[in-house]
Short mmCIF file of C-alpha atoms in Angstrom, two decimals:
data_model
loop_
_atom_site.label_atom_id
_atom_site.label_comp_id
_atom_site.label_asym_id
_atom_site.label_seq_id
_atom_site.Cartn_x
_atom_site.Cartn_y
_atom_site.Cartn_z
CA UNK A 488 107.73 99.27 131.56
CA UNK A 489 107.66 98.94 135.58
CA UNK A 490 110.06 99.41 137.59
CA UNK A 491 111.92 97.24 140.61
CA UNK A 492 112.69 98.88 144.28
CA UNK A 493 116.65 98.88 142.47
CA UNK A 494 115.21 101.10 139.63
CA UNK A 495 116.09 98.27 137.15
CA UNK A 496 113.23 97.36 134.53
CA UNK A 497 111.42 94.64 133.72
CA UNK A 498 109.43 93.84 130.56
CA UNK A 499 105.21 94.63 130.23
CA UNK A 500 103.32 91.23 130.11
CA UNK A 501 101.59 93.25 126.99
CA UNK A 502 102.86 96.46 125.14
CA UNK A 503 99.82 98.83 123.42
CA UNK A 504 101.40 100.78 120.35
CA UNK A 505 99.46 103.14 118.74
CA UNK A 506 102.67 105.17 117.57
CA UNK A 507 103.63 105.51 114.17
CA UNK A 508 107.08 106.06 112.61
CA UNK A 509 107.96 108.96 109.26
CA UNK A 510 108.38 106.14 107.63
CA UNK A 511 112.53 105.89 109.16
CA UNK A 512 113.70 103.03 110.87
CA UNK A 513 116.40 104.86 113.26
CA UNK A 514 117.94 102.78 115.84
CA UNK A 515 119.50 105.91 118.06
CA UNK A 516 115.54 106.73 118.85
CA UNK A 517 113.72 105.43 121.36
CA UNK A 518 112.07 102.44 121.34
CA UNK A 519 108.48 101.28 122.99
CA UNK A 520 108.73 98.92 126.17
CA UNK A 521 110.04 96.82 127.03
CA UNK A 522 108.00 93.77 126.79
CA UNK A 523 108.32 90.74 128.35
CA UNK A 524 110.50 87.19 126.83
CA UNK A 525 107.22 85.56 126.00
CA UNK A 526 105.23 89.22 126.47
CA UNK A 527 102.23 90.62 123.65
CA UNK A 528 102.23 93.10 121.28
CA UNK A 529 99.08 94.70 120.02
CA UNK A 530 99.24 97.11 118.15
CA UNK A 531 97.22 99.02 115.40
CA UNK A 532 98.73 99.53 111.88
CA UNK A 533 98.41 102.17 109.45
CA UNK A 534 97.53 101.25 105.58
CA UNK A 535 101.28 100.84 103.82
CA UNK A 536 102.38 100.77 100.15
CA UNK A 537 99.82 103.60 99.03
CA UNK A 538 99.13 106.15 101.86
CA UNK A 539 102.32 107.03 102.46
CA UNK A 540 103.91 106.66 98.94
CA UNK A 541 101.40 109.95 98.27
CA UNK A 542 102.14 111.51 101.21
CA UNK A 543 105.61 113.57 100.46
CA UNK A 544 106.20 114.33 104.04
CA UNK A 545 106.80 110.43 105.19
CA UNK A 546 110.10 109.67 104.23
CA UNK A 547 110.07 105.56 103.98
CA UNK A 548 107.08 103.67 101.64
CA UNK A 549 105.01 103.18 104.75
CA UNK A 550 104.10 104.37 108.48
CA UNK A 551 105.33 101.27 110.32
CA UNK A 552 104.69 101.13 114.34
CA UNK A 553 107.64 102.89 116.85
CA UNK A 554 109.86 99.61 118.04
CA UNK A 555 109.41 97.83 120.55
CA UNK A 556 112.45 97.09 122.76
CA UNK A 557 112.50 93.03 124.09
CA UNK A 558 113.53 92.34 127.24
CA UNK A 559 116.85 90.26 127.17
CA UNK A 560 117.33 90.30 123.24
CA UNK A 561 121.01 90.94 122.28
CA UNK A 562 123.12 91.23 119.46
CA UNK A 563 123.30 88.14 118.40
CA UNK A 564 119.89 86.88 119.36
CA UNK A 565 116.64 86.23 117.44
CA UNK A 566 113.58 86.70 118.35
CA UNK A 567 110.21 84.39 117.33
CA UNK A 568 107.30 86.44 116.77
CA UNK A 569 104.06 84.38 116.95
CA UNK A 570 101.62 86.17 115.03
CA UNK A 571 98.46 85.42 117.31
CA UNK A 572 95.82 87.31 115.14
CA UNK A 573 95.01 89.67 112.55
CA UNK A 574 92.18 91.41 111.77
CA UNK A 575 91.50 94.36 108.95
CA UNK A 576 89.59 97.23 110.11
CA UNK A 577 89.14 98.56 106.69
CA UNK A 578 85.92 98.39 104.92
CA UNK A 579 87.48 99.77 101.31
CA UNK A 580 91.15 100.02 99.68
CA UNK A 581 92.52 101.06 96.59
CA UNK A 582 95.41 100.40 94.85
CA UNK A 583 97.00 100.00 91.41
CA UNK A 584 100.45 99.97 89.46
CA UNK A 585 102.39 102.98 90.29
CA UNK A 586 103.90 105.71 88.13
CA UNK A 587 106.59 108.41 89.71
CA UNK A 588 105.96 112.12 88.40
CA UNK A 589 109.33 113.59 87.35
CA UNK A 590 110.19 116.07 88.96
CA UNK A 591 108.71 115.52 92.57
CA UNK A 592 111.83 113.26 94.58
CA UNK A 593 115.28 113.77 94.87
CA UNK A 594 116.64 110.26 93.29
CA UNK A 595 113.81 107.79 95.21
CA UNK A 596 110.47 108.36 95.01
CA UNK A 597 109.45 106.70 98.38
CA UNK A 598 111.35 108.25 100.33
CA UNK A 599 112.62 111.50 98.77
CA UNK A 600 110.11 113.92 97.90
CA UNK A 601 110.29 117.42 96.95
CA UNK A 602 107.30 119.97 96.22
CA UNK A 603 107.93 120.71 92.24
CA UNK A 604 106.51 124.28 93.17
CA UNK A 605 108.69 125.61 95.92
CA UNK A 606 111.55 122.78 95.95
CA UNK A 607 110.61 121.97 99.94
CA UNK A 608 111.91 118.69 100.62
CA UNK A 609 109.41 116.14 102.19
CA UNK A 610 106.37 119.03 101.55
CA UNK A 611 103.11 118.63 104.22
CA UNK A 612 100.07 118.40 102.29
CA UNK A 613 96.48 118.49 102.57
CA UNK A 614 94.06 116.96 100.52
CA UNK A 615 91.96 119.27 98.09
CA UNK A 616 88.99 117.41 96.63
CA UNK A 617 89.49 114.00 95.26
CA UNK A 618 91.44 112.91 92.41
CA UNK A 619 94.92 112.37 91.41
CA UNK A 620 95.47 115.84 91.49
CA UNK A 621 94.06 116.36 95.22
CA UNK A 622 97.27 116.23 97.38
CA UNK A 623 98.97 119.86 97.24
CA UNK A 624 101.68 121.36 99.21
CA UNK A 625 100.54 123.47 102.12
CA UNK A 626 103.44 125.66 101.47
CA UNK A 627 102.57 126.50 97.91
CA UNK A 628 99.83 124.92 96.90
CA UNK A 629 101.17 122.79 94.01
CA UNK A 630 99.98 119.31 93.13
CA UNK A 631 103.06 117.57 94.96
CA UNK A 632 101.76 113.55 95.13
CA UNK A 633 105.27 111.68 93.89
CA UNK A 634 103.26 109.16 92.56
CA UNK A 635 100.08 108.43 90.46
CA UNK A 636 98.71 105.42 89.58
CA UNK A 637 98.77 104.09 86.57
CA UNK A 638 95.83 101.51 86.35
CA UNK A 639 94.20 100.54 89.57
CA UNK A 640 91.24 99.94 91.10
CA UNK A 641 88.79 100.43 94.44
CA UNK A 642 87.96 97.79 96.02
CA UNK A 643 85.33 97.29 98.92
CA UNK A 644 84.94 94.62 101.93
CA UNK A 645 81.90 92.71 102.92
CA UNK A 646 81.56 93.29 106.39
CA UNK A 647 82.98 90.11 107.96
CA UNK A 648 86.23 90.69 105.80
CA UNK A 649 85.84 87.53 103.87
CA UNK A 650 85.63 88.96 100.20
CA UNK A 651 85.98 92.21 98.07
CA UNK A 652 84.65 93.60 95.06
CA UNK A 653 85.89 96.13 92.76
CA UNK A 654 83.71 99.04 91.90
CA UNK A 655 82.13 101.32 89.47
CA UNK A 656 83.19 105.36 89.07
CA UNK A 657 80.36 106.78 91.11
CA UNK A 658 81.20 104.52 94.02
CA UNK A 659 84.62 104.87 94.27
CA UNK A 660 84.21 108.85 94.10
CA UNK A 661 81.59 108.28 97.30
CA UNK A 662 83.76 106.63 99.21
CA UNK A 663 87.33 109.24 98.39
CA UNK A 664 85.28 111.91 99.88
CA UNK A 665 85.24 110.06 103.30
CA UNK A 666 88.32 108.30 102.61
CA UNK A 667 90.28 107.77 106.24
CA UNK A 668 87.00 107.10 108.07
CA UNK A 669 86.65 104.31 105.41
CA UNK A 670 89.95 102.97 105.63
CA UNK A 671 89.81 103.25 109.49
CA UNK A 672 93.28 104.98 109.08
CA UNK A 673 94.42 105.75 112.54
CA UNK A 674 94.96 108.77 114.97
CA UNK A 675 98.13 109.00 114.97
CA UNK A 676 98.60 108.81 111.54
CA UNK A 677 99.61 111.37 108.56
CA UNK A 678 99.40 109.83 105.51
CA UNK A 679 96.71 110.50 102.73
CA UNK A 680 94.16 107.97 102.29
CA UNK A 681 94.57 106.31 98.67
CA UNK A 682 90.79 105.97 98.68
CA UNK A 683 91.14 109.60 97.60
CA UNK A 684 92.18 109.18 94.04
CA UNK A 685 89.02 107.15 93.30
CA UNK A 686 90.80 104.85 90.74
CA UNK A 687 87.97 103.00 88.90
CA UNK A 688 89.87 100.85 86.02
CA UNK A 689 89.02 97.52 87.06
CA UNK A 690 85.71 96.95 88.10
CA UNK A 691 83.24 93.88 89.19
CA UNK A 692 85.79 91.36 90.08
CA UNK A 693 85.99 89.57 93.05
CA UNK A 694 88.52 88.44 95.26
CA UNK A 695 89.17 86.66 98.63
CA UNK A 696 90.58 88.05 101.86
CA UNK A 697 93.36 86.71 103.50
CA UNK A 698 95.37 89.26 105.25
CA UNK A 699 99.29 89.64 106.10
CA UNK A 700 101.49 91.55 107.15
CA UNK A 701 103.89 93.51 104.27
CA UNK A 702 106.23 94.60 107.08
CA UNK A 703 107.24 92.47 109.80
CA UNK A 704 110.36 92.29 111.69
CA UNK A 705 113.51 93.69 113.64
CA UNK A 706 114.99 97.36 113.36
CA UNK A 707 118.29 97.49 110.91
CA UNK A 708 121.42 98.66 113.03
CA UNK A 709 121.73 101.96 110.66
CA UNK A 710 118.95 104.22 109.67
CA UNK A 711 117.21 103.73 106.62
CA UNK A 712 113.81 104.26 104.74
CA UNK A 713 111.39 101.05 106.28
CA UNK A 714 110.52 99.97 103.03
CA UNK A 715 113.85 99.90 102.11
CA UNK A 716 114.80 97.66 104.83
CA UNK A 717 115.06 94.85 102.50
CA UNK A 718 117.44 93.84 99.92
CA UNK A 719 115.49 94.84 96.57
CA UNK A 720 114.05 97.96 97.74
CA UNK A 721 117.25 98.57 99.56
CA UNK A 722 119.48 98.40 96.42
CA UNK A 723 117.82 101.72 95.66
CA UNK A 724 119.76 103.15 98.66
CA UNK A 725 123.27 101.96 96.98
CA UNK A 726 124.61 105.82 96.31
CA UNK A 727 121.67 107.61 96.01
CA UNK A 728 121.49 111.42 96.38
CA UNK A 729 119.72 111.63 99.43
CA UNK A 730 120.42 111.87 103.07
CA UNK A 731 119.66 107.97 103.41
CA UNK A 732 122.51 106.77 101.05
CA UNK A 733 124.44 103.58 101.98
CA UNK A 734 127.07 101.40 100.59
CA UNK A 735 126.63 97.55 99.59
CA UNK A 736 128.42 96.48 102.39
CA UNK A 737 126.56 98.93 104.95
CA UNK A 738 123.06 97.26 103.22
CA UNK A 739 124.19 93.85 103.68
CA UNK A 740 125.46 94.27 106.99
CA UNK A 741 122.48 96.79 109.20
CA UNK A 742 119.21 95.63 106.83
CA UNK A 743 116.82 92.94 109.41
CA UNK A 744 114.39 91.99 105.54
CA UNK A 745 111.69 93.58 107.99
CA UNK A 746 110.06 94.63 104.49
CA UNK A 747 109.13 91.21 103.34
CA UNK A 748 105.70 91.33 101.41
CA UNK A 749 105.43 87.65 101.82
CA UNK A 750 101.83 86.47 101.80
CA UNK A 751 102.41 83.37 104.18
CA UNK A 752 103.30 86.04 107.05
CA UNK A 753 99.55 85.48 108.46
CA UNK A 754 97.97 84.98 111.36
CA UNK A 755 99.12 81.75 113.40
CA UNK A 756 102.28 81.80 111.30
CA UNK A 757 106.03 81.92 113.45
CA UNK A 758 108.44 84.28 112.12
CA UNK A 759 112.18 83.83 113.40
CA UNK A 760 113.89 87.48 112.77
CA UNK A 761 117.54 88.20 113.98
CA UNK A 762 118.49 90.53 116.30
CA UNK A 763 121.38 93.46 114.86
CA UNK A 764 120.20 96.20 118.03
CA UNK A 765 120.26 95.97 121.46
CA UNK A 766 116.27 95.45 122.57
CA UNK A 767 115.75 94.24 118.75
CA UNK A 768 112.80 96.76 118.15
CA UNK A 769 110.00 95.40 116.77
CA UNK A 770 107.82 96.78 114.71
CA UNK A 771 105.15 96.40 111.66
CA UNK A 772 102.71 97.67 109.44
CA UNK A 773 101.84 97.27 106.11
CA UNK A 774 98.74 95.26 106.31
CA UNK A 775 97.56 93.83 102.75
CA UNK A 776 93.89 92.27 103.19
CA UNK A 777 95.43 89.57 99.64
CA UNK A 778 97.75 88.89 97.51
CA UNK A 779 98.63 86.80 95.09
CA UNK A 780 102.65 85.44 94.90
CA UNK A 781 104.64 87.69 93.64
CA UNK A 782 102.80 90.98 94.22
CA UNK A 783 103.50 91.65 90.51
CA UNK A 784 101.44 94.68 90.27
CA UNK A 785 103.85 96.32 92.47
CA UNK A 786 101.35 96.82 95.12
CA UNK A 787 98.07 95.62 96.82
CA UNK A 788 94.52 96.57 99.05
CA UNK A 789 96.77 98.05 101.79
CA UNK A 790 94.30 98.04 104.62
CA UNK A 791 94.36 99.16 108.77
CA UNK A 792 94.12 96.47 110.84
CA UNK A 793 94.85 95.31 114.70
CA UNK A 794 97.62 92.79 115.38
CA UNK A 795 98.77 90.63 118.35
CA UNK A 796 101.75 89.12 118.59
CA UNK A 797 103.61 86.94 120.94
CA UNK A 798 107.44 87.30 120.88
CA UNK A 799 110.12 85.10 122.54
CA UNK A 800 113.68 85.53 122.44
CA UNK A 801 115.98 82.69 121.15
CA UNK A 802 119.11 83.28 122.84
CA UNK A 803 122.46 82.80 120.86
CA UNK A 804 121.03 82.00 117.35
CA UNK A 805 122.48 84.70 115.22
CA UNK A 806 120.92 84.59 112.05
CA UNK A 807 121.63 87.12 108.91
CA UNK A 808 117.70 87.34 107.50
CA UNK A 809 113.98 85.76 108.93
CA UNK A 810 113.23 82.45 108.81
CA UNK A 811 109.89 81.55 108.79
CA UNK A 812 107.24 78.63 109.68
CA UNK A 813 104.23 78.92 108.21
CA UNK A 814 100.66 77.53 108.46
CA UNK A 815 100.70 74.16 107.55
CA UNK A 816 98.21 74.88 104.57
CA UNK A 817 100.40 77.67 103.20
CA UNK A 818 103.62 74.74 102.63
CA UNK A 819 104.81 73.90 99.07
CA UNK A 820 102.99 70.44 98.04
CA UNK A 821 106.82 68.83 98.68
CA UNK A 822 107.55 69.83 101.26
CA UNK A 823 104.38 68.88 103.91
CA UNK A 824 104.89 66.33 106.18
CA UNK A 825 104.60 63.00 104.82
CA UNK A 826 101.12 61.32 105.92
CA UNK A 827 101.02 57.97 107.90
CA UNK A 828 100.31 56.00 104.69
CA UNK A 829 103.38 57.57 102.97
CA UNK A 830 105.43 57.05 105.78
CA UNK A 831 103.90 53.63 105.66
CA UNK A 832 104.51 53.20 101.71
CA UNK A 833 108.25 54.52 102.32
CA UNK A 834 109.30 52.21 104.98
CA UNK A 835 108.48 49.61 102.50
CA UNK A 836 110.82 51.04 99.92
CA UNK A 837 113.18 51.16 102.77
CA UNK A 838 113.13 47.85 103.47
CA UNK A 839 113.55 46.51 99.80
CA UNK A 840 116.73 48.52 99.21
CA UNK A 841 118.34 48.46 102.77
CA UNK A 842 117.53 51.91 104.30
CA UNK A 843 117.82 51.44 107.88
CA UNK A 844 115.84 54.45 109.13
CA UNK A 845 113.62 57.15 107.41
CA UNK A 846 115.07 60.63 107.96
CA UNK A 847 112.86 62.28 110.88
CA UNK A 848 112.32 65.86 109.42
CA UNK A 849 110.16 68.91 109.23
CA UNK A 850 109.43 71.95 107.22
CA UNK A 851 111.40 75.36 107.37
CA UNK A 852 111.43 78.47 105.49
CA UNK A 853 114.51 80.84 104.67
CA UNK A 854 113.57 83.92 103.45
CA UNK A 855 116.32 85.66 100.52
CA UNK A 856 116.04 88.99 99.48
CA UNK A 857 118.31 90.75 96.78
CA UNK A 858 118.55 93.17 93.89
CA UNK A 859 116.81 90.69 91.07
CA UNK A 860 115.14 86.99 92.36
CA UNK A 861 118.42 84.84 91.00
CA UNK A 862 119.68 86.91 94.08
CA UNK A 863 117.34 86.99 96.43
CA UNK A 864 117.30 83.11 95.51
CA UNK A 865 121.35 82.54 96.23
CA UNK A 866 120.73 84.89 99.18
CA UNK A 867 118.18 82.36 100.84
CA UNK A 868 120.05 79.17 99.72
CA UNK A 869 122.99 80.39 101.29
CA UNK A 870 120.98 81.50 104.55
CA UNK A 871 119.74 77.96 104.66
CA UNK A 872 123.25 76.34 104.43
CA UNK A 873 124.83 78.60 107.08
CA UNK A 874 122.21 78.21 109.85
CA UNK A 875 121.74 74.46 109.16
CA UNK A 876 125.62 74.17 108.63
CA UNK A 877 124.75 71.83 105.23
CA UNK A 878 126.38 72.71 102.06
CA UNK A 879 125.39 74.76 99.52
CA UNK A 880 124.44 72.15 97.16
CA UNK A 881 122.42 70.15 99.90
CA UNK A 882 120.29 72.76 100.31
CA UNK A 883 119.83 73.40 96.68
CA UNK A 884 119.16 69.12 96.44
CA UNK A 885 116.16 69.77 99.04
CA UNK A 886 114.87 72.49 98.04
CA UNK A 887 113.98 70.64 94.92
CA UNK A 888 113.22 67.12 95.98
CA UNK A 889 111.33 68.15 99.52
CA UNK A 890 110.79 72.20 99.37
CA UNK A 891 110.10 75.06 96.74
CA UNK A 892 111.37 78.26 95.68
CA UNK A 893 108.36 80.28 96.14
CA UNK A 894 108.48 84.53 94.90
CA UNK A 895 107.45 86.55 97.82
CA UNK A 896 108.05 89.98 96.33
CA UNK A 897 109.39 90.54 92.33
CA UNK A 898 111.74 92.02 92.23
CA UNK A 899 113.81 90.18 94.68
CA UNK A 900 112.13 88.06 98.04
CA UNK A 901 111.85 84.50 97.74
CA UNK A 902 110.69 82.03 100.15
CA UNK A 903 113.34 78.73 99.91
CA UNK A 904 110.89 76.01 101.90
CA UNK A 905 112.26 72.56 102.46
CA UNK A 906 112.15 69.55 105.10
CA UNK A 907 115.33 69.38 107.06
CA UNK A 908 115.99 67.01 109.86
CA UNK A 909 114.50 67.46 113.00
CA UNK A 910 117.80 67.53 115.20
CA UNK A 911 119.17 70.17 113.06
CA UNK A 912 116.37 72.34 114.08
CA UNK A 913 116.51 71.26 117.61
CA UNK A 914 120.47 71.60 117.48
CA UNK A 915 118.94 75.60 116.72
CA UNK A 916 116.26 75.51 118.95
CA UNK A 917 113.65 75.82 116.51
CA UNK A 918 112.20 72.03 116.92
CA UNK A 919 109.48 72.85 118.91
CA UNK A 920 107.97 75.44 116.30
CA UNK A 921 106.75 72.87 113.20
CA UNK A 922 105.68 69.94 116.07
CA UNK A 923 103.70 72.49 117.30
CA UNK A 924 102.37 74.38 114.05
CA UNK A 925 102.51 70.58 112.06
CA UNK A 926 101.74 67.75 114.30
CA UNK A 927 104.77 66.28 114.41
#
């Protein structure tokens, strides 16, 4: 930040972050910045899911970046984060479906772990050798990872990050004995590099890259876990026996959906996210280099990466979740823009049956999180309806004749796309987002 003669701030035209959380989301800490209405954020992101999920000491699934206050944003406000680029710096990942040892957390897994040796809660480790055996408490000495993987895989990067391949034992050991200089992990981080347990199951297939962002958003207004910061992975909060417990209502209420694992949060997408802090604190992380809908393995190539972003604050819009504009290629086959000749075809119709004017409209996405994806689903629906001020069963009408119910994340993120008229969205001040990202 700089200061005025009157020792009042103003925001940085661009904000470097190269801080990482312990994997808590704490609003009473201090945030980064601020940055300028309109400012950048670059930052540098640590690999997510896997990293920190063996790494007892972090206490959320991931090592998200310290927030970054926003000059002007208010409770109340939202804030439009225009993700200007991505790039992964990792030349390897790997991943797999997960398995929790018994015995090693308190409850939750993620965010709860405790060396089965000495009983230290959230044990330091180091790394001895490779393996799924490798990460041991420094206190004791016992193998203290809280999770293994159950099938997975290692998966390397050509080197303009346009494809990966899966690969054999022998590789996969090579690599896990040089495993954060291969996953460009950075300084400041803690976590231990998956690339260590040298999982080998799948082997010789290849894949595209097309990276997003797993975390992306606004701090909660309550302290919780960052991968819990959304309303699947956040119903594991509901009573647990840790220090992070919450009720329903204090879920519902502080959670910002940061944690969204939606694939269509790429680069030169717009991602609306409300505002439940004073400064809003912005932060990210979690970095997947692809996934497919759904991320129904439970987890993907969790890579480091650099990010800029460009963030504006939309004063008075006080929305509950994100909403979200993606890249015009990423939209539900429904609910794209209607070409010229369709338009052209449709005014025809029009004119046969007495339709004075076509409906002017463009494409929005509500994301809905919950416990199970009939939840999550309701949850966006009703998102939709209260920001748009439509009805419930409008909403549910469009999202089936112009839109899609998309899964971001099973158990419980959906995407609920649909066109909506264009002076709603200007009504919100959100018009200028899909002329801009659609042409219209």
């Amino acid at each position: 930040m700089t200061e005025t003669p009157d020792n009042s701030t103003v925001g940085a035209r661009s904000v470097f972050v190269t801080e990482l959380t312990n994997g808590i989301l704490d609003p009473a800490l201090p945030m980064l910045g601020p940055v300028a209405n309109g400012g950048i954020i670059i930052a540098n992101t640590a690999p997510g899911c896997w990293g920190p999920m063996i790494t007892p000491a972090i206490r959320g699934g991931h090592e998200v970046t310290r927030p970054v206050a926003v000059e002007g944003a208010e409770v109340g406000d939202a804030i439009a984060i225009r993700i200007r680029s991505l790039v992964v710096t990792s030349s390897a990942s790997a991943s797999g479906s997960d398995e929790a040892v018994t015995g090693r957390f308190n409850g939750d897994p993620f965010c709860a772990g405790v060396c089965p040796g000495c009983g230290t809660k959230w044990p330091e480790t180091r790394i001895e050798g490779i393996g799924q055996s490798a990460i041991r408490c420094v206190k004791c000495g016992a193998d203290a990872t809280p999770f293994t993987i159950a099938h997975g895989y290692t998966i390397a990067f050509d080197d303009e990050r346009t494809v990966g391949l899966t690969v054999g034992k022998s590789a996969a050991e090579e690599m896990a004995h040089r495993a954060a200089a291969v996953m460009a992990v950075p300084d400041t981080s803690v976590q231990n590099p998956v690339l260590t347990f040298a999982p080998s199951d799948l082997v010789a297939v290849a894949t595209r890259l097309r990276p997003f962002l797993g975390q992306l958003g606004t701090t909660p207004s309550i302290a919780m876990p960052d991968s819990h910061n959304a309303g699947d992975f956040g119903a594991f909060l509901l009573g647990a026996p840790h220090e992070y417990s919450v009720t329903e209502e204090q879920l519902l209420a502080n959670k910002t959906d940061g944690h969204l694992d939606v694939n269509t949060v790429r680069e030169g997408a717009v991602l609306i996210c409300p505002v439940k802090v004073p400064g809003a604190g912005i932060y990210l992380g979690d970095m997947h280099a692809f996934q497919g809908d759904g991320e129904i393995a439970g987890h993907t190539a969790d890579v480091a990466g650099t990010v800029v972003l460009e963030v504006h604050v939309i004063k008075g819009l006080k929305i509950d979740g994100p909403i979200l504009f993606p890249v015009a290629d990423d939209l539900p086959y429904l609910a794209r823009p209607l070409t010229e000749n369709e338009l052209h075809s449709a005014r025809a119709v029009a004119a046969r049956h007495g339709v004075a004017e076509i409906e002017a409209d463009a494409p929005i996405t509500f994301i809905g999180t919950g416990a199970d994806l009939n939840k999550a689903t309701d949850n966006g629906l009703t998102r939709a309806a209260d920001v748009l001020g439509m009805s419930f069963d409008e909403v549910r009408n469009r999202a089936t004749v112009v839109g899609a119910i998309e899964i971001g994340r099973n158990p419980g993120v959906v995407r609920v796309t649909f066109r909506t008229p264009l002076s709603a969205l200007d009504r919100l001040g959100l018009g200028s987002f899909p002329r801009g990202l659609y042409g219209i």
